[in-house]
Amino acid sequence: DAGVIQSPRHEVTEMGQEVTLRCKPISGHDYLFWYRQTMMRGLELLIYFNNNVPIDDSGMPEDRFSAKMPNASFSTLKIQPSEPRDSAVYFCASRNYLGLAGDEQFFGPGTRLTVL
Amino acid sequence: GQQLNQSPQSMFIQEGEDVSMNCTSSSIFNTWLWYKQDPGEGPVLLIALYKAGELTSNGRLTAQFGITRKDSFLNISASIPSDVGIYFCAGQYGANSKLTFGKGITLSVRP
């Protein structure tokens, strides 16, 4: 399996522009997570989906952020309009919940976003 | 909300030394996890702990789930250069709930 795939790996944009980050989870996984990582705040959960349905979006910072999962193999995280404080590494992760304790989330390589 | 505390932020050790990292929480968790992040990559799960008091090993790594369920530690023995990276602890309350991550400890290993 190719693992979780994210694109682009790097994105540089100007303030006010729309940014779309993409994620392809591991085939067969029924949970998908979007995280943001910064030096100041560490790794923060933004939103997660189960069977393509958003379960908890309480970590989404504000209305400028939106996420969709139109099917089991694709998700997007959109920022519109982008601001310099959105600069961070954004990770997508997926897992297959087997009803057991524990949580092996498999992370993608991340998208490094820089907003100028 | 729940917070996990990891300190210090950075650790510097000599190759061959053992190192121990601690993670504490203000609230209890039912699962503790330790992840490692290499530069330019996403975190990778090292060890998962499911019961209070549990001690689990994975090669040179050993982790323990604290009795109070509010802490965990990770020990790396005989460190090698490829142990360099950021080590995160994460806690989970319910089997199907989200993870809470600590801010991570950056480990440097001097040859």
PDB file of C-alpha atoms in Angstrom:
ATOM      1  CA  ASP A   1       0.000   0.000   0.000  1.00  0.00           C
ATOM      2  CA  ALA A   2       1.236   3.492  -0.820  1.00  0.00           C
ATOM      3  CA  GLY A   3       0.252   4.921   2.550  1.00  0.00           C
ATOM      4  CA  VAL A   4      -1.569   8.196   3.054  1.00  0.00           C
ATOM      5  CA  ILE A   5      -0.927  10.524   0.131  1.00  0.00           C
ATOM      6  CA  GLN A   6      -1.017  14.292   0.445  1.00  0.00           C
ATOM      7  CA  SER A   7      -0.642  16.983  -2.161  1.00  0.00           C
ATOM      8  CA  PRO A   8       0.938  19.356  -2.669  1.00  0.00           C
ATOM      9  CA  ARG A   9       3.960  18.752  -0.408  1.00  0.00           C
ATOM     10  CA  HIS A  10       4.735  22.451  -0.363  1.00  0.00           C
ATOM     11  CA  GLU A  11       2.504  25.434  -1.037  1.00  0.00           C
ATOM     12  CA  VAL A  12       3.465  29.076  -1.022  1.00  0.00           C
ATOM     13  CA  THR A  13       0.686  31.573  -1.527  1.00  0.00           C
ATOM     14  CA  GLU A  14      -0.166  35.164  -0.857  1.00  0.00           C
ATOM     15  CA  MET A  15      -2.496  36.420   1.811  1.00  0.00           C
ATOM     16  CA  GLY A  16      -6.089  36.419   0.659  1.00  0.00           C
ATOM     17  CA  GLN A  17      -5.699  33.557  -1.800  1.00  0.00           C
ATOM     18  CA  GLU A  18      -7.645  30.318  -1.595  1.00  0.00           C
ATOM     19  CA  VAL A  19      -5.637  27.238  -0.663  1.00  0.00           C
ATOM     20  CA  THR A  20      -6.767  23.639  -1.157  1.00  0.00           C
ATOM     21  CA  LEU A  21      -4.932  20.730   0.424  1.00  0.00           C
ATOM     22  CA  ARG A  22      -5.656  17.193  -0.704  1.00  0.00           C
ATOM     23  CA  CYS A  23      -5.510  13.813   0.935  1.00  0.00           C
ATOM     24  CA  LYS A  24      -5.954  10.222  -0.195  1.00  0.00           C
ATOM     25  CA  PRO A  25      -6.296   7.894   2.802  1.00  0.00           C
ATOM     26  CA  ILE A  26      -5.157   4.288   2.921  1.00  0.00           C
ATOM     27  CA  SER A  27      -7.625   2.096   1.062  1.00  0.00           C
ATOM     28  CA  GLY A  28     -10.114   0.461   3.414  1.00  0.00           C
ATOM     29  CA  HIS A  29      -9.606   2.923   6.258  1.00  0.00           C
ATOM     30  CA  ASP A  30     -12.849   4.398   7.544  1.00  0.00           C
ATOM     31  CA  TYR A  31     -11.505   7.307   9.583  1.00  0.00           C
ATOM     32  CA  LEU A  32      -9.729  10.378   8.239  1.00  0.00           C
ATOM     33  CA  PHE A  33      -8.138  13.116  10.324  1.00  0.00           C
ATOM     34  CA  TRP A  34      -6.762  16.560   9.477  1.00  0.00           C
ATOM     35  CA  TYR A  35      -4.097  18.017  11.800  1.00  0.00           C
ATOM     36  CA  ARG A  36      -2.123  21.240  11.843  1.00  0.00           C
ATOM     37  CA  GLN A  37       1.401  21.413  13.286  1.00  0.00           C
ATOM     38  CA  THR A  38       3.156  24.604  14.403  1.00  0.00           C
ATOM     39  CA  MET A  39       6.060  25.260  16.722  1.00  0.00           C
ATOM     40  CA  MET A  40       3.884  27.234  19.115  1.00  0.00           C
ATOM     41  CA  ARG A  41       0.851  24.964  19.357  1.00  0.00           C
ATOM     42  CA  GLY A  42       2.236  21.560  18.402  1.00  0.00           C
ATOM     43  CA  LEU A  43      -0.023  19.049  16.668  1.00  0.00           C
ATOM     44  CA  GLU A  44      -3.673  20.092  16.707  1.00  0.00           C
ATOM     45  CA  LEU A  45      -6.632  18.083  15.436  1.00  0.00           C
ATOM     46  CA  LEU A  46      -8.744  20.188  13.107  1.00  0.00           C
ATOM     47  CA  ILE A  47     -11.493  17.793  12.017  1.00  0.00           C
ATOM     48  CA  TYR A  48     -12.119  14.101  11.532  1.00  0.00           C
ATOM     49  CA  PHE A  49     -14.454  11.997   9.421  1.00  0.00           C
ATOM     50  CA  ASN A  50     -15.904   8.531   9.863  1.00  0.00           C
ATOM     51  CA  ASN A  51     -17.240   6.851   6.724  1.00  0.00           C
ATOM     52  CA  ASN A  52     -17.008  10.208   4.925  1.00  0.00           C
ATOM     53  CA  VAL A  53     -19.158  11.999   7.516  1.00  0.00           C
ATOM     54  CA  PRO A  54     -17.635  14.818   9.603  1.00  0.00           C
ATOM     55  CA  ILE A  55     -17.751  13.764  13.260  1.00  0.00           C
ATOM     56  CA  ASP A  56     -15.943  16.522  15.117  1.00  0.00           C
ATOM     57  CA  ASP A  57     -14.906  19.844  13.613  1.00  0.00           C
ATOM     58  CA  SER A  58     -14.400  21.658  16.909  1.00  0.00           C
ATOM     59  CA  GLY A  59     -10.725  22.137  16.116  1.00  0.00           C
ATOM     60  CA  MET A  60     -11.356  24.087  12.923  1.00  0.00           C
ATOM     61  CA  PRO A  61     -10.042  27.545  13.800  1.00  0.00           C
ATOM     62  CA  GLU A  62     -12.631  29.658  12.053  1.00  0.00           C
ATOM     63  CA  ASP A  63     -15.023  29.882   9.154  1.00  0.00           C
ATOM     64  CA  ARG A  64     -12.199  30.408   6.710  1.00  0.00           C
ATOM     65  CA  PHE A  65     -11.418  26.710   7.078  1.00  0.00           C
ATOM     66  CA  SER A  66     -13.582  24.003   5.543  1.00  0.00           C
ATOM     67  CA  ALA A  67     -13.094  20.303   4.896  1.00  0.00           C
ATOM     68  CA  LYS A  68     -14.918  17.824   2.723  1.00  0.00           C
ATOM     69  CA  MET A  69     -14.780  14.127   2.094  1.00  0.00           C
ATOM     70  CA  PRO A  70     -16.846  13.406  -1.029  1.00  0.00           C
ATOM     71  CA  ASN A  71     -15.871   9.727  -1.078  1.00  0.00           C
ATOM     72  CA  ALA A  72     -13.845   7.164   0.836  1.00  0.00           C
ATOM     73  CA  SER A  73     -10.669   7.832  -1.097  1.00  0.00           C
ATOM     74  CA  PHE A  74     -10.431  11.616  -1.123  1.00  0.00           C
ATOM     75  CA  SER A  75     -10.612  14.595   1.213  1.00  0.00           C
ATOM     76  CA  THR A  76      -9.830  18.287   0.925  1.00  0.00           C
ATOM     77  CA  LEU A  77      -9.031  21.005   3.420  1.00  0.00           C
ATOM     78  CA  LYS A  78      -9.682  24.482   2.098  1.00  0.00           C
ATOM     79  CA  ILE A  79      -8.639  27.844   3.500  1.00  0.00           C
ATOM     80  CA  GLN A  80     -10.346  30.871   2.022  1.00  0.00           C
ATOM     81  CA  PRO A  81      -9.067  33.532   2.376  1.00  0.00           C
ATOM     82  CA  SER A  82      -5.661  32.498   3.649  1.00  0.00           C
ATOM     83  CA  GLU A  83      -3.717  34.554   6.211  1.00  0.00           C
ATOM     84  CA  PRO A  84      -0.042  34.499   7.260  1.00  0.00           C
ATOM     85  CA  ARG A  85      -0.974  32.912  10.618  1.00  0.00           C
ATOM     86  CA  ASP A  86      -2.241  29.867   8.704  1.00  0.00           C
ATOM     87  CA  SER A  87       1.355  29.004   7.819  1.00  0.00           C
ATOM     88  CA  ALA A  88       1.985  25.520   9.226  1.00  0.00           C
ATOM     89  CA  VAL A  89       2.416  21.897   8.250  1.00  0.00           C
ATOM     90  CA  TYR A  90      -0.937  20.217   7.629  1.00  0.00           C
ATOM     91  CA  PHE A  91      -1.158  16.459   8.095  1.00  0.00           C
ATOM     92  CA  CYS A  92      -3.785  14.030   7.011  1.00  0.00           C
ATOM     93  CA  ALA A  93      -4.057  10.684   8.816  1.00  0.00           C
ATOM     94  CA  SER A  94      -6.282   7.653   8.399  1.00  0.00           C
ATOM     95  CA  ARG A  95      -7.087   4.546  10.396  1.00  0.00           C
ATOM     96  CA  ASN A  96      -9.248   1.460  10.318  1.00  0.00           C
ATOM     97  CA  TYR A  97     -11.192   1.113  13.524  1.00  0.00           C
ATOM     98  CA  LEU A  98     -11.386  -2.576  14.415  1.00  0.00           C
ATOM     99  CA  GLY A  99     -13.248  -2.165  17.696  1.00  0.00           C
ATOM    100  CA  LEU A 100     -10.083  -2.634  19.703  1.00  0.00           C
ATOM    101  CA  ALA A 101      -8.491  -0.317  22.221  1.00  0.00           C
ATOM    102  CA  GLY A 102      -5.792   1.877  20.828  1.00  0.00           C
ATOM    103  CA  ASP A 103      -5.502   4.006  17.757  1.00  0.00           C
ATOM    104  CA  GLU A 104      -2.912   3.435  15.065  1.00  0.00           C
ATOM    105  CA  GLN A 105      -3.366   6.453  12.882  1.00  0.00           C
ATOM    106  CA  PHE A 106      -1.194   6.442   9.783  1.00  0.00           C
ATOM    107  CA  PHE A 107       0.010   9.904   8.896  1.00  0.00           C
ATOM    108  CA  GLY A 108       0.767  11.319   5.482  1.00  0.00           C
ATOM    109  CA  PRO A 109       3.985  13.248   4.797  1.00  0.00           C
ATOM    110  CA  GLY A 110       2.251  16.593   5.304  1.00  0.00           C
ATOM    111  CA  THR A 111       1.802  19.777   3.296  1.00  0.00           C
ATOM    112  CA  ARG A 112       3.991  22.690   4.320  1.00  0.00           C
ATOM    113  CA  LEU A 113       1.937  25.840   3.768  1.00  0.00           C
ATOM    114  CA  THR A 114       3.496  29.281   3.712  1.00  0.00           C
ATOM    115  CA  VAL A 115       1.215  32.306   3.417  1.00  0.00           C
ATOM    116  CA  LEU A 116       3.078  35.505   2.609  1.00  0.00           C
TER     117      LEU A 116
ATOM    118  CA  GLY B   1      -9.532  20.916  27.502  1.00  0.00           C
ATOM    119  CA  GLN B   2      -7.189  18.037  27.987  1.00  0.00           C
ATOM    120  CA  GLN B   3      -3.491  18.838  27.792  1.00  0.00           C
ATOM    121  CA  LEU B   4      -0.426  16.649  27.733  1.00  0.00           C
ATOM    122  CA  ASN B   5       2.831  18.000  29.095  1.00  0.00           C
ATOM    123  CA  GLN B   6       6.169  16.941  27.708  1.00  0.00           C
ATOM    124  CA  SER B   7       9.403  18.488  28.894  1.00  0.00           C
ATOM    125  CA  PRO B   8      12.059  19.474  28.260  1.00  0.00           C
ATOM    126  CA  GLN B   9      11.396  20.681  24.722  1.00  0.00           C
ATOM    127  CA  SER B  10      14.825  19.392  23.567  1.00  0.00           C
ATOM    128  CA  MET B  11      17.244  16.714  24.745  1.00  0.00           C
ATOM    129  CA  PHE B  12      20.845  16.173  23.719  1.00  0.00           C
ATOM    130  CA  ILE B  13      22.536  12.852  24.398  1.00  0.00           C
ATOM    131  CA  GLN B  14      25.641  10.949  23.373  1.00  0.00           C
ATOM    132  CA  GLU B  15      25.369   7.919  21.106  1.00  0.00           C
ATOM    133  CA  GLY B  16      25.102   4.806  23.231  1.00  0.00           C
ATOM    134  CA  GLU B  17      23.389   6.516  26.153  1.00  0.00           C
ATOM    135  CA  ASP B  18      19.939   5.694  27.437  1.00  0.00           C
ATOM    136  CA  VAL B  19      17.276   8.409  27.537  1.00  0.00           C
ATOM    137  CA  SER B  20      13.918   8.621  29.271  1.00  0.00           C
ATOM    138  CA  MET B  21      10.998  10.888  28.377  1.00  0.00           C
ATOM    139  CA  ASN B  22       7.973  11.598  30.477  1.00  0.00           C
ATOM    140  CA  CYS B  23       4.456  12.692  29.607  1.00  0.00           C
ATOM    141  CA  THR B  24       1.914  13.904  32.128  1.00  0.00           C
ATOM    142  CA  SER B  25      -1.736  14.864  31.953  1.00  0.00           C
ATOM    143  CA  SER B  26      -4.210  16.706  34.127  1.00  0.00           C
ATOM    144  CA  SER B  27      -6.853  14.124  33.287  1.00  0.00           C
ATOM    145  CA  ILE B  28      -6.884  10.375  32.861  1.00  0.00           C
ATOM    146  CA  PHE B  29      -6.516   8.474  29.622  1.00  0.00           C
ATOM    147  CA  ASN B  30      -7.348   4.871  28.851  1.00  0.00           C
ATOM    148  CA  THR B  31      -4.782   4.541  26.083  1.00  0.00           C
ATOM    149  CA  TRP B  32      -1.315   6.054  25.796  1.00  0.00           C
ATOM    150  CA  LEU B  33       0.620   6.166  22.564  1.00  0.00           C
ATOM    151  CA  TRP B  34       4.138   7.217  21.636  1.00  0.00           C
ATOM    152  CA  TYR B  35       4.938   8.515  18.158  1.00  0.00           C
ATOM    153  CA  LYS B  36       8.174   9.534  16.465  1.00  0.00           C
ATOM    154  CA  GLN B  37       8.435  12.138  13.727  1.00  0.00           C
ATOM    155  CA  ASP B  38      11.425  12.251  11.401  1.00  0.00           C
ATOM    156  CA  PRO B  39      12.246  15.537   9.628  1.00  0.00           C
ATOM    157  CA  GLY B  40       9.904  16.174   6.720  1.00  0.00           C
ATOM    158  CA  GLU B  41       7.657  13.230   7.576  1.00  0.00           C
ATOM    159  CA  GLY B  42       4.483  12.536   9.500  1.00  0.00           C
ATOM    160  CA  PRO B  43       4.481  10.919  12.970  1.00  0.00           C
ATOM    161  CA  VAL B  44       4.828   7.139  13.120  1.00  0.00           C
ATOM    162  CA  LEU B  45       3.466   5.023  15.963  1.00  0.00           C
ATOM    163  CA  LEU B  46       6.174   3.426  18.138  1.00  0.00           C
ATOM    164  CA  ILE B  47       4.301   1.870  21.047  1.00  0.00           C
ATOM    165  CA  ALA B  48       0.679   1.699  22.231  1.00  0.00           C
ATOM    166  CA  LEU B  49      -0.308   1.061  25.862  1.00  0.00           C
ATOM    167  CA  TYR B  50      -3.793  -0.071  26.826  1.00  0.00           C
ATOM    168  CA  LYS B  51      -3.759  -0.829  30.561  1.00  0.00           C
ATOM    169  CA  ALA B  52      -2.638   1.060  33.654  1.00  0.00           C
ATOM    170  CA  GLY B  53       0.717  -0.299  34.801  1.00  0.00           C
ATOM    171  CA  GLU B  54       1.421  -1.945  31.447  1.00  0.00           C
ATOM    172  CA  LEU B  55       5.069  -2.101  30.385  1.00  0.00           C
ATOM    173  CA  THR B  56       5.687  -2.721  26.681  1.00  0.00           C
ATOM    174  CA  SER B  57       8.880  -3.030  24.669  1.00  0.00           C
ATOM    175  CA  ASN B  58       9.623  -2.593  20.988  1.00  0.00           C
ATOM    176  CA  GLY B  59      13.291  -3.314  20.340  1.00  0.00           C
ATOM    177  CA  ARG B  60      15.340  -0.726  22.240  1.00  0.00           C
ATOM    178  CA  LEU B  61      12.195   1.158  23.217  1.00  0.00           C
ATOM    179  CA  THR B  62      10.264   0.567  26.419  1.00  0.00           C
ATOM    180  CA  ALA B  63       7.153   2.445  27.479  1.00  0.00           C
ATOM    181  CA  GLN B  64       4.980   2.308  30.560  1.00  0.00           C
ATOM    182  CA  PHE B  65       1.395   3.323  31.257  1.00  0.00           C
ATOM    183  CA  GLY B  66       1.309   5.033  34.658  1.00  0.00           C
ATOM    184  CA  ILE B  67      -0.779   3.545  37.461  1.00  0.00           C
ATOM    185  CA  THR B  68      -2.727   6.781  37.925  1.00  0.00           C
ATOM    186  CA  ARG B  69      -3.510   6.792  34.162  1.00  0.00           C
ATOM    187  CA  LYS B  70      -2.261  10.379  34.083  1.00  0.00           C
ATOM    188  CA  ASP B  71       1.266   9.721  32.908  1.00  0.00           C
ATOM    189  CA  SER B  72       3.478   7.593  30.706  1.00  0.00           C
ATOM    190  CA  PHE B  73       7.178   7.334  30.020  1.00  0.00           C
ATOM    191  CA  LEU B  74       9.287   6.203  27.075  1.00  0.00           C
ATOM    192  CA  ASN B  75      12.797   4.875  27.459  1.00  0.00           C
ATOM    193  CA  ILE B  76      15.293   4.457  24.621  1.00  0.00           C
ATOM    194  CA  SER B  77      18.308   2.326  25.406  1.00  0.00           C
ATOM    195  CA  ALA B  78      21.703   2.421  23.697  1.00  0.00           C
ATOM    196  CA  SER B  79      20.780   5.354  21.480  1.00  0.00           C
ATOM    197  CA  ILE B  80      21.957   5.503  17.871  1.00  0.00           C
ATOM    198  CA  PRO B  81      22.053   8.431  15.404  1.00  0.00           C
ATOM    199  CA  SER B  82      18.808   7.400  13.690  1.00  0.00           C
ATOM    200  CA  ASP B  83      16.939   7.928  16.984  1.00  0.00           C
ATOM    201  CA  VAL B  84      17.086  11.646  16.193  1.00  0.00           C
ATOM    202  CA  GLY B  85      13.625  13.135  15.780  1.00  0.00           C
ATOM    203  CA  ILE B  86      10.615  14.469  17.646  1.00  0.00           C
ATOM    204  CA  TYR B  87       8.922  12.141  20.127  1.00  0.00           C
ATOM    205  CA  PHE B  88       5.250  12.743  20.859  1.00  0.00           C
ATOM    206  CA  CYS B  89       3.055  11.230  23.485  1.00  0.00           C
ATOM    207  CA  ALA B  90      -0.671  10.994  22.809  1.00  0.00           C
ATOM    208  CA  GLY B  91      -3.596  10.069  24.992  1.00  0.00           C
ATOM    209  CA  GLN B  92      -6.983   8.684  24.157  1.00  0.00           C
ATOM    210  CA  TYR B  93      -9.908   8.446  26.531  1.00  0.00           C
ATOM    211  CA  GLY B  94     -12.279   6.126  24.692  1.00  0.00           C
ATOM    212  CA  ALA B  95     -11.459   3.510  22.078  1.00  0.00           C
ATOM    213  CA  ASN B  96     -13.213   5.531  19.409  1.00  0.00           C
ATOM    214  CA  SER B  97     -12.349   9.049  20.542  1.00  0.00           C
ATOM    215  CA  LYS B  98      -9.795  11.485  19.206  1.00  0.00           C
ATOM    216  CA  LEU B  99      -6.160  11.668  20.263  1.00  0.00           C
ATOM    217  CA  THR B 100      -4.644  14.474  22.323  1.00  0.00           C
ATOM    218  CA  PHE B 101      -0.974  15.048  21.537  1.00  0.00           C
ATOM    219  CA  GLY B 102       1.819  16.509  23.627  1.00  0.00           C
ATOM    220  CA  LYS B 103       4.032  19.168  22.038  1.00  0.00           C
ATOM    221  CA  GLY B 104       6.863  16.733  21.564  1.00  0.00           C
ATOM    222  CA  ILE B 105      10.491  16.422  22.628  1.00  0.00           C
ATOM    223  CA  THR B 106      13.220  16.940  20.028  1.00  0.00           C
ATOM    224  CA  LEU B 107      15.983  14.398  20.556  1.00  0.00           C
ATOM    225  CA  SER B 108      19.509  14.985  19.264  1.00  0.00           C
ATOM    226  CA  VAL B 109      22.131  12.220  19.394  1.00  0.00           C
ATOM    227  CA  ARG B 110      25.797  13.166  19.210  1.00  0.00           C
ATOM    228  CA  PRO B 111      28.001  10.548  17.496  1.00  0.00           C
TER     229      PRO B 111
END
